[in-house]
XYZ file of C-alpha atoms in Angstrom:
598
model
C 0.000 0.000 0.000
C 2.924 2.331 0.566
C 4.392 2.106 -2.925
C 1.640 3.981 -4.827
C 1.645 6.711 -2.185
C 5.428 7.154 -2.382
C 5.275 7.135 -6.157
C 2.638 9.863 -6.095
C 4.718 12.110 -3.847
C 7.786 11.522 -5.994
C 5.821 12.566 -9.064
C 4.692 15.716 -7.300
C 8.238 16.492 -6.256
C 9.560 16.083 -9.782
C 6.718 18.119 -11.234
C 7.214 21.027 -8.885
C 10.966 20.954 -9.364
C 10.542 21.196 -13.133
C 7.965 23.965 -12.824
C 10.331 26.009 -10.702
C 13.009 25.509 -13.335
C 10.885 27.368 -15.887
C 11.490 30.627 -13.993
C 14.955 31.858 -13.162
C 16.771 34.930 -11.896
C 20.052 36.368 -13.102
C 20.762 38.031 -9.755
C 19.063 37.279 -6.437
C 19.057 40.410 -4.218
C 18.574 38.317 -1.084
C 22.007 36.811 -1.760
C 24.036 39.717 -3.168
C 23.812 43.305 -4.368
C 21.948 43.450 -7.677
C 21.086 46.177 -10.192
C 17.872 48.088 -9.541
C 14.731 46.873 -11.279
C 13.262 49.164 -13.920
C 9.793 50.159 -12.714
C 6.650 50.695 -14.733
C 6.620 54.479 -14.376
C 2.877 54.734 -14.840
C -0.112 53.670 -12.792
C -1.585 51.694 -15.666
C -0.585 49.909 -18.839
C -2.958 48.388 -21.387
C -2.206 46.719 -24.708
C -4.606 45.032 -27.120
C -2.579 42.596 -29.219
C -5.522 41.931 -31.565
C -5.538 45.494 -32.880
C -2.074 46.865 -32.114
C 0.242 43.915 -32.664
C 3.558 43.812 -30.854
C 4.642 46.403 -28.304
C 8.415 46.326 -28.516
C 8.722 49.199 -26.045
C 7.215 47.080 -23.294
C 8.134 43.465 -24.075
C 11.146 41.336 -24.913
C 10.827 37.992 -26.667
C 13.036 35.828 -24.463
C 12.544 32.507 -26.249
C 11.222 31.284 -29.579
C 9.073 33.332 -31.917
C 5.805 35.126 -31.189
C 3.530 36.175 -34.051
C 0.780 38.795 -34.005
C -2.541 38.547 -35.842
C -6.107 39.704 -35.360
C -6.409 36.832 -32.881
C -3.721 38.407 -30.682
C -0.204 37.385 -29.720
C 0.262 33.769 -30.804
C 2.593 31.424 -28.913
C 2.981 28.237 -30.964
C 4.691 24.887 -30.399
C 5.490 22.941 -33.567
C 8.317 20.686 -32.455
C 10.389 19.656 -29.426
C 12.230 22.564 -27.851
C 9.711 25.239 -28.869
C 8.823 27.477 -25.914
C 7.951 30.998 -27.152
C 7.940 33.475 -24.262
C 7.695 37.229 -23.762
C 8.785 39.176 -20.701
C 7.957 42.737 -19.651
C 10.796 45.254 -19.701
C 9.599 46.664 -16.392
C 8.460 45.535 -12.962
C 5.420 46.380 -10.865
C 5.244 46.601 -7.081
C 1.779 45.465 -6.004
C -1.207 46.000 -8.261
C -3.307 43.987 -10.659
C -2.714 42.152 -13.943
C -5.468 40.849 -16.216
C -4.602 38.347 -18.949
C -7.173 37.785 -21.705
C -6.100 34.286 -22.745
C -7.227 31.340 -24.825
C -5.087 28.389 -23.765
C -3.408 25.933 -26.116
C -4.776 22.464 -26.735
C -2.623 19.359 -26.894
C -1.787 16.819 -24.238
C 1.157 17.935 -22.124
C 1.155 21.521 -23.452
C 1.380 24.140 -20.685
C 0.224 27.738 -21.252
C 1.357 30.106 -18.523
C 1.142 33.702 -17.275
C 3.574 34.449 -14.465
C 4.549 37.323 -12.188
C 8.159 36.752 -11.142
C 10.586 38.687 -8.934
C 14.376 38.687 -8.831
C 14.316 36.809 -5.518
C 11.957 34.171 -6.970
C 8.691 35.343 -5.497
C 6.074 34.147 -7.978
C 2.342 34.281 -8.693
C 0.964 32.483 -11.719
C -1.788 31.031 -13.846
C -1.221 27.784 -15.753
C -3.436 25.946 -18.222
C -2.876 22.358 -19.336
C -3.771 21.132 -22.806
C -5.657 17.955 -23.551
C -9.324 17.143 -23.191
C -9.029 16.270 -19.500
C -8.041 19.842 -18.635
C -10.232 21.848 -21.017
C -12.462 23.071 -18.183
C -9.969 23.902 -15.466
C -6.895 26.010 -14.741
C -4.298 26.176 -11.999
C -3.226 29.064 -9.763
C 0.028 28.885 -7.847
C 2.542 30.944 -5.896
C 6.054 30.742 -4.488
C 7.877 32.764 -1.858
C 11.609 33.104 -2.517
C 11.462 29.991 -4.695
C 10.586 27.848 -1.689
C 9.225 24.517 -2.930
C 9.335 22.686 0.394
C 5.546 22.381 0.543
C 3.134 21.139 -2.095
C -0.157 22.725 -1.099
C 0.292 26.005 -2.958
C -1.373 24.992 -6.220
C -5.148 25.192 -6.573
C -7.472 24.281 -9.422
C -10.514 26.285 -10.515
C -13.300 25.334 -12.894
C -13.715 27.397 -16.064
C -15.544 26.530 -19.258
C -13.715 25.852 -22.514
C -10.261 27.229 -21.729
C -8.931 26.064 -25.125
C -11.715 27.455 -27.325
C -12.893 30.535 -25.427
C -10.997 33.611 -24.271
C -11.383 34.371 -20.570
C -10.153 37.186 -18.343
C -7.712 35.738 -15.799
C -6.763 38.350 -13.210
C -4.246 38.476 -10.367
C -4.912 41.170 -7.766
C -1.775 41.468 -5.631
C -1.423 43.596 -2.496
C 0.779 43.575 0.582
C -1.974 41.869 2.580
C -3.526 39.391 0.144
C -3.497 38.004 -3.387
C -6.737 37.135 -5.163
C -7.149 35.237 -8.430
C -10.221 36.086 -10.553
C -11.739 34.393 -13.589
C -14.049 36.636 -15.593
C -14.308 39.001 -12.625
C -15.275 36.279 -10.150
C -12.850 35.564 -7.305
C -11.818 31.911 -7.272
C -9.040 32.006 -4.693
C -7.524 34.333 -2.078
C -4.175 33.954 -0.345
C -3.698 36.083 2.780
C -0.217 37.245 3.761
C -0.482 35.495 7.127
C -1.485 32.201 5.510
C 1.800 31.905 3.593
C 3.917 30.716 6.537
C 3.183 33.956 8.434
C 4.266 35.945 5.389
C 7.592 34.160 4.888
C 6.372 32.502 1.684
C 4.186 35.404 0.572
C 5.143 36.973 -2.798
C 5.944 40.594 -1.937
C 8.804 42.005 -4.008
C 8.715 43.797 -7.406
C 7.774 41.466 -10.245
C 7.988 41.429 -13.998
C 5.502 39.598 -16.214
C 6.306 36.473 -18.216
C 3.883 34.868 -20.665
C 4.560 31.771 -22.693
C 3.987 28.149 -23.585
C 6.080 24.993 -23.154
C 5.743 21.256 -23.538
C 5.620 19.722 -20.093
C 4.781 16.449 -21.823
C 7.968 16.333 -23.893
C 9.369 12.804 -23.773
C 12.746 14.155 -22.637
C 11.256 15.531 -19.424
C 11.153 13.757 -16.081
C 8.283 11.271 -15.738
C 6.833 13.350 -12.889
C 6.689 16.443 -15.063
C 5.028 14.538 -17.894
C 2.444 13.127 -15.478
C 1.719 16.573 -13.997
C 1.328 18.042 -17.500
C -1.312 15.451 -18.330
C 0.677 13.006 -20.403
C 3.192 12.803 -23.227
C 2.936 15.342 -26.045
C 2.376 14.143 -29.618
C 3.899 16.861 -31.792
C 2.385 15.265 -34.889
C -1.067 16.391 -33.747
C 0.119 20.013 -33.554
C 0.759 22.822 -33.934
C -0.472 23.982 -30.528
C -1.120 27.700 -30.002
C -1.881 29.866 -26.995
C -3.503 33.253 -27.726
C -3.030 36.407 -25.642
C -5.591 38.950 -26.803
C -5.033 41.746 -24.296
C -3.257 42.597 -21.073
C -4.215 45.205 -18.484
C -1.842 46.227 -15.691
C -2.291 48.430 -12.635
C 0.905 49.356 -10.776
C 0.284 50.513 -7.218
C 3.774 52.008 -6.848
C 4.882 53.620 -10.109
C 8.355 55.106 -10.304
C 11.668 54.939 -12.125
C 13.174 51.919 -10.380
C 12.905 49.565 -7.420
C 15.803 48.652 -5.156
C 16.173 46.236 -2.245
C 17.142 48.088 0.938
C 18.469 44.905 2.523
C 18.557 41.165 1.904
C 15.396 40.197 3.762
C 13.192 40.148 0.677
C 10.499 41.874 2.740
C 8.253 44.366 0.957
C 8.971 47.037 3.573
C 12.614 47.068 2.446
C 11.780 47.955 -1.161
C 12.716 51.501 -2.125
C 10.883 53.251 -4.963
C 12.973 55.740 -6.908
C 11.088 58.391 -8.862
C 12.323 59.868 -12.127
C 12.260 63.652 -12.377
C 8.971 63.557 -14.231
C 7.767 60.107 -13.162
C 4.154 61.004 -12.607
C 1.164 58.720 -12.889
C 0.959 58.966 -16.659
C -1.038 56.128 -18.096
C 0.576 54.007 -20.772
C -2.107 52.867 -23.166
C -1.109 51.503 -26.523
C -4.598 50.952 -27.877
C -7.340 53.466 -28.426
C -9.928 51.151 -26.918
C -8.084 50.960 -23.632
C -8.907 54.387 -22.286
C -12.157 56.221 -21.874
C -12.922 59.895 -22.152
C -11.709 61.897 -19.218
C -14.607 64.311 -19.492
C -16.264 63.089 -16.331
C -14.028 61.357 -13.853
C -10.960 63.392 -14.687
C -12.165 66.676 -16.073
C -10.358 70.005 -15.948
C -8.597 71.005 -12.782
C -9.780 74.598 -12.889
C -12.499 74.297 -10.267
C -11.459 74.466 -6.641
C -12.744 76.006 -3.440
C -14.659 79.119 -4.385
C -13.676 80.962 -1.225
C -12.307 80.335 2.229
C -15.840 79.754 3.434
C -16.953 77.675 0.487
C -14.824 74.580 0.156
C -15.868 72.689 -2.911
C -15.717 68.940 -3.178
C -17.571 66.295 -5.081
C -19.792 63.306 -4.664
C -21.431 60.820 -6.987
C -24.645 59.186 -8.037
C -23.117 55.777 -8.760
C -24.719 52.631 -7.352
C -21.778 51.572 -5.213
C -18.773 53.843 -5.453
C -18.906 57.602 -5.207
C -15.957 59.352 -6.745
C -14.847 62.922 -6.345
C -13.489 64.643 -9.382
C -12.578 68.226 -10.062
C -15.585 69.909 -8.542
C -17.785 72.027 -10.750
C -18.757 75.375 -9.296
C -22.098 75.007 -11.065
C -22.777 71.649 -9.499
C -23.457 70.019 -12.855
C -22.934 66.314 -13.395
C -20.843 64.738 -16.117
C -19.714 61.150 -16.336
C -17.583 58.616 -18.132
C -18.438 54.951 -18.507
C -16.078 52.683 -16.569
C -15.896 49.772 -18.973
C -13.151 48.171 -16.885
C -11.349 49.314 -13.739
C -8.130 49.903 -15.658
C -9.847 51.875 -18.397
C -11.129 54.321 -15.835
C -7.742 54.420 -14.151
C -6.219 55.170 -17.539
C -8.465 58.173 -18.087
C -7.841 59.539 -14.627
C -4.116 59.015 -14.809
C -3.914 60.730 -18.196
C -5.648 63.778 -16.787
C -3.461 63.688 -13.686
C -0.352 63.692 -15.864
C -1.553 66.418 -18.198
C 0.542 69.538 -18.808
C -2.076 71.537 -16.896
C -1.406 69.508 -13.763
C 2.369 69.694 -14.073
C 2.318 73.425 -14.815
C -0.195 73.893 -12.007
C 2.193 72.340 -9.520
C 4.946 74.669 -10.727
C 2.651 77.693 -10.408
C 1.893 76.625 -6.851
C 5.534 76.867 -5.943
C 6.151 80.170 -7.730
C 2.942 82.010 -6.850
C 1.968 80.605 -3.462
C 4.779 78.862 -1.618
C 7.813 81.037 -2.264
C 6.190 84.467 -1.673
C 4.282 83.364 1.427
C 7.365 81.632 2.786
C 9.386 84.795 2.310
C 6.799 86.819 4.237
C 6.408 84.374 7.144
C 9.192 85.769 9.332
C 7.852 89.310 8.930
C 4.319 88.128 9.695
C 5.324 86.261 12.853
C 7.339 89.221 14.104
C 4.459 91.609 13.337
C 2.067 89.623 15.523
C 4.558 88.819 18.273
C 4.941 85.175 17.190
C 1.390 84.144 18.047
C 0.287 80.772 16.751
C -2.163 81.524 13.910
C -4.415 78.818 15.309
C -4.853 80.843 18.478
C -6.463 83.739 16.644
C -8.540 83.130 13.528
C -7.815 86.679 12.365
C -4.160 85.820 11.930
C -3.312 84.527 8.458
C 0.090 84.919 6.868
C -1.246 84.561 3.321
C -4.025 87.110 3.840
C -1.574 89.486 5.481
C 0.729 89.158 2.465
C -2.033 89.864 -0.080
C -3.682 92.641 1.859
C -6.756 90.712 2.954
C -7.476 87.807 0.568
C -6.662 84.410 2.052
C -5.380 81.495 0.002
C -8.740 80.108 -1.140
C -10.165 83.527 -1.965
C -7.060 84.251 -4.034
C -7.480 80.995 -5.962
C -11.142 81.757 -6.615
C -10.213 85.039 -8.305
C -8.226 83.184 -10.983
C -9.492 79.590 -11.222
C -7.847 78.925 -14.596
C -4.359 79.490 -13.211
C -4.256 79.860 -9.448
C -7.138 77.499 -8.781
C -5.743 74.832 -11.067
C -2.359 75.153 -9.383
C -3.919 73.871 -6.167
C -5.456 70.878 -7.969
C -2.120 70.367 -9.719
C -0.244 70.223 -6.448
C -2.742 67.857 -4.837
C -2.662 65.538 -7.852
C 1.130 65.519 -7.998
C 1.330 64.696 -4.298
C -1.234 61.906 -4.566
C 0.750 60.327 -7.388
C 3.822 60.120 -5.155
C 2.176 58.974 -1.934
C 1.676 55.454 -0.695
C -1.897 54.575 -1.744
C -4.264 54.837 1.195
C -5.448 51.306 0.418
C -1.941 50.075 1.300
C -2.146 51.841 4.659
C -5.696 50.811 5.567
C -7.123 47.329 4.985
C -10.330 47.847 2.995
C -11.380 44.191 3.088
C -13.934 44.580 5.883
C -15.124 47.886 4.460
C -16.148 46.191 1.235
C -17.266 42.822 2.609
C -19.510 44.433 5.238
C -21.036 46.944 2.842
C -24.690 46.814 1.916
C -24.508 47.041 -1.877
C -28.164 46.556 -2.629
C -29.592 48.477 -5.557
C -29.132 52.198 -5.057
C -26.776 51.824 -2.099
C -23.415 53.577 -2.064
C -20.171 52.368 -0.622
C -17.701 55.245 -0.658
C -17.886 59.044 -0.851
C -14.571 60.849 -1.377
C -15.073 64.438 -0.245
C -12.846 66.999 -1.935
C -10.997 64.416 -4.020
C -10.161 66.460 -7.144
C -9.446 63.940 -9.944
C -10.808 61.006 -7.957
C -7.509 59.144 -7.677
C -8.283 57.881 -4.173
C -11.554 56.411 -5.368
C -9.641 54.684 -8.135
C -7.276 53.247 -5.537
C -10.281 51.540 -3.960
C -11.520 50.278 -7.326
C -8.044 48.975 -8.139
C -7.944 47.072 -4.850
C -11.457 45.665 -5.428
C -11.741 45.721 -9.225
C -15.142 44.111 -9.480
C -17.216 46.309 -7.248
C -20.605 46.888 -8.912
C -19.895 50.377 -10.227
C -20.751 51.216 -13.818
C -20.296 54.971 -14.029
C -17.948 57.463 -12.417
C -19.348 60.954 -12.150
C -18.546 64.199 -10.403
C -20.762 66.510 -8.431
C -20.176 70.002 -7.158
C -20.534 70.150 -3.388
C -19.675 72.667 -0.662
C -18.502 70.706 2.367
C -19.658 73.510 4.626
C -23.224 72.527 3.739
C -25.076 69.305 4.678
C -23.789 66.175 2.913
C -26.420 65.195 0.304
C -25.492 61.500 0.078
C -27.013 59.737 3.069
C -25.996 56.370 4.503
C -22.931 55.096 2.561
C -20.472 52.743 4.233
C -17.635 55.287 4.245
C -17.022 59.028 3.949
C -13.426 59.822 3.071
C -11.284 62.954 3.537
C -7.742 63.125 2.155
C -5.671 66.207 2.938
C -8.769 68.346 3.475
C -9.284 69.007 7.229
C -5.665 70.060 7.757
C -6.241 73.088 5.492
C -8.726 74.543 7.958
C -8.722 75.744 11.536
C -10.568 73.675 14.102
C -13.804 75.670 13.988
C -14.175 75.024 10.264
C -13.171 71.365 10.600
C -15.959 70.935 13.134
C -18.376 72.473 10.617
C -17.461 70.021 7.862
C -17.571 67.077 10.290
C -21.026 68.128 11.465
C -22.244 68.093 7.856
C -20.947 64.554 7.373
C -22.269 63.395 10.729
C -25.905 64.081 9.876
C -25.640 61.877 6.760
C -24.034 58.888 8.482
C -25.932 55.738 9.391
C -25.331 54.871 13.075
C -23.541 51.571 13.573
C -22.765 51.277 9.870
C -21.130 54.331 8.311
C -17.431 54.985 8.852
C -15.443 58.211 8.645
C -11.983 57.742 7.084
C -9.376 60.507 7.255
C -6.073 60.103 5.402
C -3.854 62.763 6.961
C -0.564 63.226 8.747
C -0.894 62.175 12.385
C 2.063 63.746 14.153
C 3.683 61.612 16.846
C 4.107 63.158 20.276
C 7.877 62.928 19.823
C 10.365 62.473 16.988
C 8.293 63.628 14.051
C 10.129 63.220 10.752
C 11.568 66.212 8.935
C 8.962 65.778 6.189
C 6.124 65.859 8.718
C 7.505 69.040 10.265
C 7.974 70.637 6.853
C 4.368 69.898 5.921
C 3.186 71.323 9.234
C 5.078 74.583 8.644
C 3.841 74.744 5.056
C 0.244 74.584 6.239
C 0.812 77.336 8.794
C 2.523 79.356 6.105
C -0.228 79.177 3.455
C -3.562 78.497 5.175
C -2.966 78.813 8.932
C -3.543 75.075 9.138
C -1.596 72.330 10.875
C -0.806 68.631 10.912
C -2.512 67.490 14.141
C -1.105 65.058 16.661
C -3.075 61.905 17.432
C -4.243 63.519 20.668
C -5.422 66.595 18.763
C -7.346 64.418 16.307
C -8.910 62.490 19.187
C -10.098 65.643 20.916
C -11.396 67.192 17.703
C -13.338 64.101 16.659
C -14.777 63.587 20.134
C -15.956 67.186 20.148
C -17.670 66.546 16.804
C -19.406 63.427 18.165
C -17.102 60.720 16.813
C -15.020 57.986 18.381
C -11.770 56.724 16.867
C -11.743 52.998 16.063
C -8.193 52.770 14.746
C -5.214 54.643 13.352
C -3.541 52.657 10.555
C 0.078 53.373 9.653
C 2.511 52.173 6.990
C 6.322 52.176 7.228
C 6.685 54.036 3.915
C 3.775 56.453 4.340
C 3.959 59.888 5.944
C 0.174 59.868 6.394
C -2.056 57.584 8.449
C -5.678 56.522 8.025
C -7.981 57.326 10.935
C -11.165 55.268 11.125
C -13.934 56.791 13.227
C -17.656 56.341 13.649
C -20.523 58.005 15.449
C -20.007 57.922 19.205
């Protein structure tokens, strides 16, 4: 009775060993110093191989020959030794990849789509040819190439893998990885479930797509058995088709480097190029949607210091905030796929208007007000502006008009500069969804018809809403719209799961923050709605130089401040809220405060 069992385990061992051998690294940064990885410098990349053919700027053919037709990129095996493969020229660091694939037929033929890091972290999809595997596919993962356990692979049912194109998606974050087939989750791996994170894939990965003959007669018997049997090349050729690929990169930049040899994601350093913004890379016209709604012009901002403008939405589940319209009119863009919407938003965020706006901010606002700060403080005997609402360095400099009133006088230039700065900063920050675990937020949400999940108040181009959609790509949201809204008036959207502020309250003195909180409070559903604030939470001691610089900048321009945790606690309690948690991230200067009605 023992022999068949031992034989089975031997076959598994040989199969896994051979599978590992398909992916290699030229330099393992957990063993020695290696060159930096080239990063995908944009938030999104989309390419439709059926209409645009090859994309030589993004992909290298590392083995064999790949052809391009109206059916997509074709990976074909004609004879022993054929194994056509392409590999991305860049890496991503957490995000999502969707492969639109029709797998190859043929016993023993393996079609594969793999995310692979230099230290052999791996996440993959694999499809086996042959009639026995035409309705199933395999997901798998490795941490640091560790093949000491054999419970990582999982099989999922899917109809007609060899005759029908399906969308196979990997959603990869620091806390969990989820595999989707046609937008339906079929498997989730939590960080803690991979040997307490030790075997969890967590370092920058490139993308490898190809086909090989696991059933080649020269392979080990265990590999041939795993692949479904020996390959008969005479029945070929065997072709895998890749129609389209969609990529979301949560941490765009110029390059990724390993800060040490632990292989832990917290050690990864993201280097930004001088102009490495969140520009979307889209090589097909069908990949991006019009930016007229979710990423419209950045000219609208707060109309005055007493009229902060934000945005809301009329979408079924997700409410996005775009550049707020002072007229309050609604415009929208269809979100055909999560990445298409991300593409439109990222294109607007990277537009010349945004980049020039950020430059105008520095030249028109920051430098002059900074130069006048010493004179202002001396003039008023170094009183803290927060102690007297009549004290405002910016208003003193302009002769009476505070920052927001000044922007309102020239929305095309000065107003857009504020949106430009906020967009540029958001592109460089750690996504709030990496700081705060949104799993419970989404799973506990009531998404019945007409219900809303998330309202981002004052969110400009809606990038934070897109972060949520990227983390949960199949939320039932069909349209992203914008809506003019003054957050010093009652919140019109009642009862969503979460109301979100990012870098809004810190622009205002406490009295005005209490006003905006009161307007949110009346719309919240007791015991259900959450208030999320993504802001700097100053520690009581040893604040970083960046935190202190931001604090001084706020005092300089708007008489605002970066509050301490104790200050936030007192302010929220005064407004009728209780803090549930303060989530932090080792690479983020800001924290996410979760609060609810007291």
